[in-house]
Amino acid sequence: MNDMTPIVTAPKDWETDQEVRWCPGCGDYAILKAVQRTMPEIGGTPANTVFVSGIGCSSRFPYYMETYGFHTIHGRAPAFATGIKLANPELDVWLVTGDGDGLSIGGNHTMHVLRRNLDTQILLFNNEIYGLTKGQYSPTSREGTRSPSTPFGSVDHPARPCAFALGSGGRFVARAYDVSKQLPDVLKAAHAHKGAAFIEIFQNCIVYNADVFAEFTDKKNASSHQLWLTDGEPMLFEKGAKGIALDREALQLKVVDVVDGDWQGAGVIVHDVKNRAVAHMLVEMRFGPFPMALGVLYDDPHPTFESAVVAQNRELSEGKTPDLQALVSKGQTWMVEKEPRTE
């Protein structure tokens, strides 16, 4: 058991002596600072925290956090995180991945860490491009994306990370973007959730896919194209002039006008983080008249994978004395006798 006493830290206590090296203007800098600011506020302890990453620009993250860390292999960070959490369930494990690392070669691993409900925070940086390998299209690239691997435009239908997370059985699904002031609050909510907490973070790749999210991230577009969700609050945007309602006949969401602040009369629905059906609808709101749904879309805790494993092991070992030799000798074993050497 871990009897480590919590300590009071400041953001600088989470910074390493390593030079932070991303392209100038990369959104990863803002995400790193948001995480370093958040750790003291959640009462984190560097010696009890582990950051695990795969391969990609985002996967440099462990080098810049003054914690334990693993920079692992392409797409396999969830497997390492699972082993770490099973070895010591009391560790605070953070998993950092990208849209290529986590949804292409690592898609299978991401699916299983979500459905198993391992208690870890999964930060998926989505810039809709492969940055580290110089700008090829990724699983989340939009149709028509021109890149070195799709010079005439991508014909792939892009993956939706939050839809993938919900479809994989994720119990916590959220969205934010790199420079959003609300990102620390989303990180705190993810940490408070016991189980696999999935956050899609829209991240601007200034070199290979610059401003791809400007439609809703630019300040001039924020009011009319961002819907920040709060549990128990009406789904309002554009300074309260518009809202999201449920078309009960078509069973789909729609945008409605709110007159004189009467959101109830307009049929605007109240956000319920435990409503999985509406969460599925929210992740599909992206283009046309709809704003981008941001914040915590779904949060419905369930017993975690590691807690079930620990409980099972405890039950099976109760009243038994560990005997490694008996375990090794169990089943088909035999002794190889050395025959006398003959000349």
PDB file of C-alpha atoms in Angstrom, residues 75-205:
ATOM      1  CA  GLY A  75       0.003   3.112 -30.056  1.00  0.00           C
ATOM      2  CA  ARG A  76       0.826   0.922 -27.055  1.00  0.00           C
ATOM      3  CA  ALA A  77       0.730   3.459 -24.232  1.00  0.00           C
ATOM      4  CA  PRO A  78      -2.596   2.027 -22.922  1.00  0.00           C
ATOM      5  CA  ALA A  79      -0.973  -1.397 -22.452  1.00  0.00           C
ATOM      6  CA  PHE A  80       1.858   0.130 -20.414  1.00  0.00           C
ATOM      7  CA  ALA A  81      -0.605   2.239 -18.413  1.00  0.00           C
ATOM      8  CA  THR A  82      -2.627  -0.878 -17.629  1.00  0.00           C
ATOM      9  CA  GLY A  83       0.444  -2.713 -16.343  1.00  0.00           C
ATOM     10  CA  ILE A  84       1.506   0.271 -14.236  1.00  0.00           C
ATOM     11  CA  LYS A  85      -1.938   0.639 -12.671  1.00  0.00           C
ATOM     12  CA  LEU A  86      -2.236  -3.075 -11.917  1.00  0.00           C
ATOM     13  CA  ALA A  87       1.224  -3.113 -10.322  1.00  0.00           C
ATOM     14  CA  ASN A  88       0.311  -0.170  -8.083  1.00  0.00           C
ATOM     15  CA  PRO A  89      -3.355   0.895  -8.230  1.00  0.00           C
ATOM     16  CA  GLU A  90      -2.676   3.923  -6.034  1.00  0.00           C
ATOM     17  CA  LEU A  91      -0.523   5.630  -8.650  1.00  0.00           C
ATOM     18  CA  ASP A  92      -2.067   8.570 -10.499  1.00  0.00           C
ATOM     19  CA  VAL A  93      -1.651   7.553 -14.150  1.00  0.00           C
ATOM     20  CA  TRP A  94      -2.017   9.977 -17.073  1.00  0.00           C
ATOM     21  CA  LEU A  95      -1.965   8.753 -20.653  1.00  0.00           C
ATOM     22  CA  VAL A  96      -0.952  11.195 -23.411  1.00  0.00           C
ATOM     23  CA  THR A  97      -1.555  10.319 -27.056  1.00  0.00           C
ATOM     24  CA  GLY A  98      -2.426  11.859 -30.421  1.00  0.00           C
ATOM     25  CA  ASP A  99      -5.016  11.274 -33.121  1.00  0.00           C
ATOM     26  CA  GLY A 100      -2.526   9.176 -35.102  1.00  0.00           C
ATOM     27  CA  ASP A 101      -0.939   7.330 -32.186  1.00  0.00           C
ATOM     28  CA  GLY A 102      -4.205   6.672 -30.358  1.00  0.00           C
ATOM     29  CA  LEU A 103      -6.662   6.067 -33.198  1.00  0.00           C
ATOM     30  CA  SER A 104      -4.577   4.439 -35.936  1.00  0.00           C
ATOM     31  CA  ILE A 105      -2.007   1.861 -34.863  1.00  0.00           C
ATOM     32  CA  GLY A 106      -3.199   2.308 -31.276  1.00  0.00           C
ATOM     33  CA  GLY A 107      -6.934   2.275 -31.909  1.00  0.00           C
ATOM     34  CA  ASN A 108      -7.341  -1.261 -30.616  1.00  0.00           C
ATOM     35  CA  HIS A 109      -5.429  -0.457 -27.422  1.00  0.00           C
ATOM     36  CA  THR A 110      -7.390   2.747 -26.841  1.00  0.00           C
ATOM     37  CA  MET A 111     -10.641   0.828 -27.244  1.00  0.00           C
ATOM     38  CA  HIS A 112      -9.662  -1.769 -24.657  1.00  0.00           C
ATOM     39  CA  VAL A 113      -8.422   0.670 -22.024  1.00  0.00           C
ATOM     40  CA  LEU A 114     -11.778   2.446 -22.319  1.00  0.00           C
ATOM     41  CA  ARG A 115     -13.993  -0.624 -22.195  1.00  0.00           C
ATOM     42  CA  ARG A 116     -11.994  -2.070 -19.285  1.00  0.00           C
ATOM     43  CA  ASN A 117     -12.418   1.237 -17.462  1.00  0.00           C
ATOM     44  CA  LEU A 118      -8.881   1.559 -16.152  1.00  0.00           C
ATOM     45  CA  ASP A 119      -8.573   4.469 -13.728  1.00  0.00           C
ATOM     46  CA  THR A 120      -6.473   6.791 -15.886  1.00  0.00           C
ATOM     47  CA  GLN A 121      -6.784  10.187 -17.549  1.00  0.00           C
ATOM     48  CA  ILE A 122      -6.460   9.861 -21.342  1.00  0.00           C
ATOM     49  CA  LEU A 123      -5.477  13.093 -23.094  1.00  0.00           C
ATOM     50  CA  LEU A 124      -5.839  12.725 -26.863  1.00  0.00           C
ATOM     51  CA  PHE A 125      -4.319  15.673 -28.725  1.00  0.00           C
ATOM     52  CA  ASN A 126      -6.208  16.016 -31.989  1.00  0.00           C
ATOM     53  CA  ASN A 127      -4.623  18.187 -34.688  1.00  0.00           C
ATOM     54  CA  GLU A 128      -6.135  16.177 -37.576  1.00  0.00           C
ATOM     55  CA  ILE A 129      -2.699  15.514 -39.086  1.00  0.00           C
ATOM     56  CA  TYR A 130       0.491  13.502 -38.565  1.00  0.00           C
ATOM     57  CA  GLY A 131       2.901  16.171 -37.349  1.00  0.00           C
ATOM     58  CA  LEU A 132       5.999  14.255 -36.278  1.00  0.00           C
ATOM     59  CA  THR A 133       6.286  12.416 -39.603  1.00  0.00           C
ATOM     60  CA  LYS A 134       5.824  15.609 -41.595  1.00  0.00           C
ATOM     61  CA  GLY A 135       2.208  16.200 -42.422  1.00  0.00           C
ATOM     62  CA  GLN A 136       0.558  13.024 -43.709  1.00  0.00           C
ATOM     63  CA  TYR A 137      -3.208  12.774 -43.233  1.00  0.00           C
ATOM     64  CA  SER A 138      -4.367  11.067 -40.031  1.00  0.00           C
ATOM     65  CA  PRO A 139      -7.496   9.113 -38.998  1.00  0.00           C
ATOM     66  CA  THR A 140      -9.200  12.372 -38.006  1.00  0.00           C
ATOM     67  CA  SER A 141      -8.254  14.411 -41.094  1.00  0.00           C
ATOM     68  CA  ARG A 142     -11.272  15.815 -42.889  1.00  0.00           C
ATOM     69  CA  GLU A 143     -12.325  14.708 -46.316  1.00  0.00           C
ATOM     70  CA  GLY A 144     -10.423  16.709 -48.905  1.00  0.00           C
ATOM     71  CA  THR A 145      -7.345  17.236 -46.713  1.00  0.00           C
ATOM     72  CA  ARG A 146      -4.321  17.704 -48.951  1.00  0.00           C
ATOM     73  CA  SER A 147      -1.118  16.228 -47.564  1.00  0.00           C
ATOM     74  CA  PRO A 148       2.032  14.414 -48.763  1.00  0.00           C
ATOM     75  CA  SER A 149       0.098  11.127 -48.565  1.00  0.00           C
ATOM     76  CA  THR A 150      -3.122  12.565 -50.067  1.00  0.00           C
ATOM     77  CA  PRO A 151      -1.935  15.153 -52.638  1.00  0.00           C
ATOM     78  CA  PHE A 152      -5.336  15.213 -54.358  1.00  0.00           C
ATOM     79  CA  GLY A 153      -7.320  15.343 -51.129  1.00  0.00           C
ATOM     80  CA  SER A 154      -8.276  12.653 -48.622  1.00  0.00           C
ATOM     81  CA  VAL A 155     -11.318  10.542 -49.483  1.00  0.00           C
ATOM     82  CA  ASP A 156     -11.397   8.909 -46.037  1.00  0.00           C
ATOM     83  CA  HIS A 157     -14.335   9.580 -43.739  1.00  0.00           C
ATOM     84  CA  PRO A 158     -12.678  10.864 -40.540  1.00  0.00           C
ATOM     85  CA  ALA A 159     -12.889   9.177 -37.155  1.00  0.00           C
ATOM     86  CA  ARG A 160     -14.602  11.122 -34.377  1.00  0.00           C
ATOM     87  CA  PRO A 161     -12.553  10.603 -31.191  1.00  0.00           C
ATOM     88  CA  CYS A 162     -15.398  11.242 -28.733  1.00  0.00           C
ATOM     89  CA  ALA A 163     -17.795   9.053 -30.714  1.00  0.00           C
ATOM     90  CA  PHE A 164     -15.110   6.351 -30.662  1.00  0.00           C
ATOM     91  CA  ALA A 165     -14.718   6.738 -26.896  1.00  0.00           C
ATOM     92  CA  LEU A 166     -18.456   6.468 -26.253  1.00  0.00           C
ATOM     93  CA  GLY A 167     -18.758   3.517 -28.618  1.00  0.00           C
ATOM     94  CA  SER A 168     -15.926   1.780 -26.784  1.00  0.00           C
ATOM     95  CA  GLY A 169     -17.800   2.005 -23.507  1.00  0.00           C
ATOM     96  CA  GLY A 170     -16.062   5.090 -22.116  1.00  0.00           C
ATOM     97  CA  ARG A 171     -17.664   6.373 -18.918  1.00  0.00           C
ATOM     98  CA  PHE A 172     -16.175   9.886 -19.075  1.00  0.00           C
ATOM     99  CA  VAL A 173     -15.893  11.816 -22.332  1.00  0.00           C
ATOM    100  CA  ALA A 174     -14.949  15.479 -22.623  1.00  0.00           C
ATOM    101  CA  ARG A 175     -13.629  18.040 -25.088  1.00  0.00           C
ATOM    102  CA  ALA A 176     -11.554  21.205 -24.906  1.00  0.00           C
ATOM    103  CA  TYR A 177      -8.971  22.978 -27.021  1.00  0.00           C
ATOM    104  CA  ASP A 178      -5.356  23.881 -26.369  1.00  0.00           C
ATOM    105  CA  VAL A 179      -5.643  27.558 -25.412  1.00  0.00           C
ATOM    106  CA  SER A 180      -9.109  27.426 -23.836  1.00  0.00           C
ATOM    107  CA  LYS A 181      -9.207  28.888 -20.342  1.00  0.00           C
ATOM    108  CA  GLN A 182     -11.630  26.112 -19.356  1.00  0.00           C
ATOM    109  CA  LEU A 183      -9.102  23.323 -20.085  1.00  0.00           C
ATOM    110  CA  PRO A 184      -7.869  23.114 -16.455  1.00  0.00           C
ATOM    111  CA  ASP A 185     -11.461  22.678 -15.246  1.00  0.00           C
ATOM    112  CA  VAL A 186     -11.974  19.821 -17.710  1.00  0.00           C
ATOM    113  CA  LEU A 187      -8.726  18.219 -16.513  1.00  0.00           C
ATOM    114  CA  LYS A 188      -9.903  18.492 -12.905  1.00  0.00           C
ATOM    115  CA  ALA A 189     -13.231  16.857 -13.755  1.00  0.00           C
ATOM    116  CA  ALA A 190     -11.406  14.025 -15.525  1.00  0.00           C
ATOM    117  CA  HIS A 191      -9.153  13.467 -12.523  1.00  0.00           C
ATOM    118  CA  ALA A 192     -12.120  13.442 -10.138  1.00  0.00           C
ATOM    119  CA  HIS A 193     -13.744  10.695 -12.218  1.00  0.00           C
ATOM    120  CA  LYS A 194     -12.810   7.198 -11.033  1.00  0.00           C
ATOM    121  CA  GLY A 195     -12.271   5.210 -14.210  1.00  0.00           C
ATOM    122  CA  ALA A 196     -11.076   5.856 -17.738  1.00  0.00           C
ATOM    123  CA  ALA A 197     -11.491   9.579 -18.402  1.00  0.00           C
ATOM    124  CA  PHE A 198     -11.153  10.486 -22.085  1.00  0.00           C
ATOM    125  CA  ILE A 199     -10.480  14.082 -23.153  1.00  0.00           C
ATOM    126  CA  GLU A 200     -10.195  15.103 -26.784  1.00  0.00           C
ATOM    127  CA  ILE A 201      -8.066  18.266 -26.901  1.00  0.00           C
ATOM    128  CA  PHE A 202      -8.165  20.125 -30.207  1.00  0.00           C
ATOM    129  CA  GLN A 203      -4.568  21.178 -30.830  1.00  0.00           C
ATOM    130  CA  ASN A 204      -3.366  23.601 -33.471  1.00  0.00           C
ATOM    131  CA  CYS A 205      -0.491  22.255 -35.600  1.00  0.00           C
TER     132      CYS A 205
END
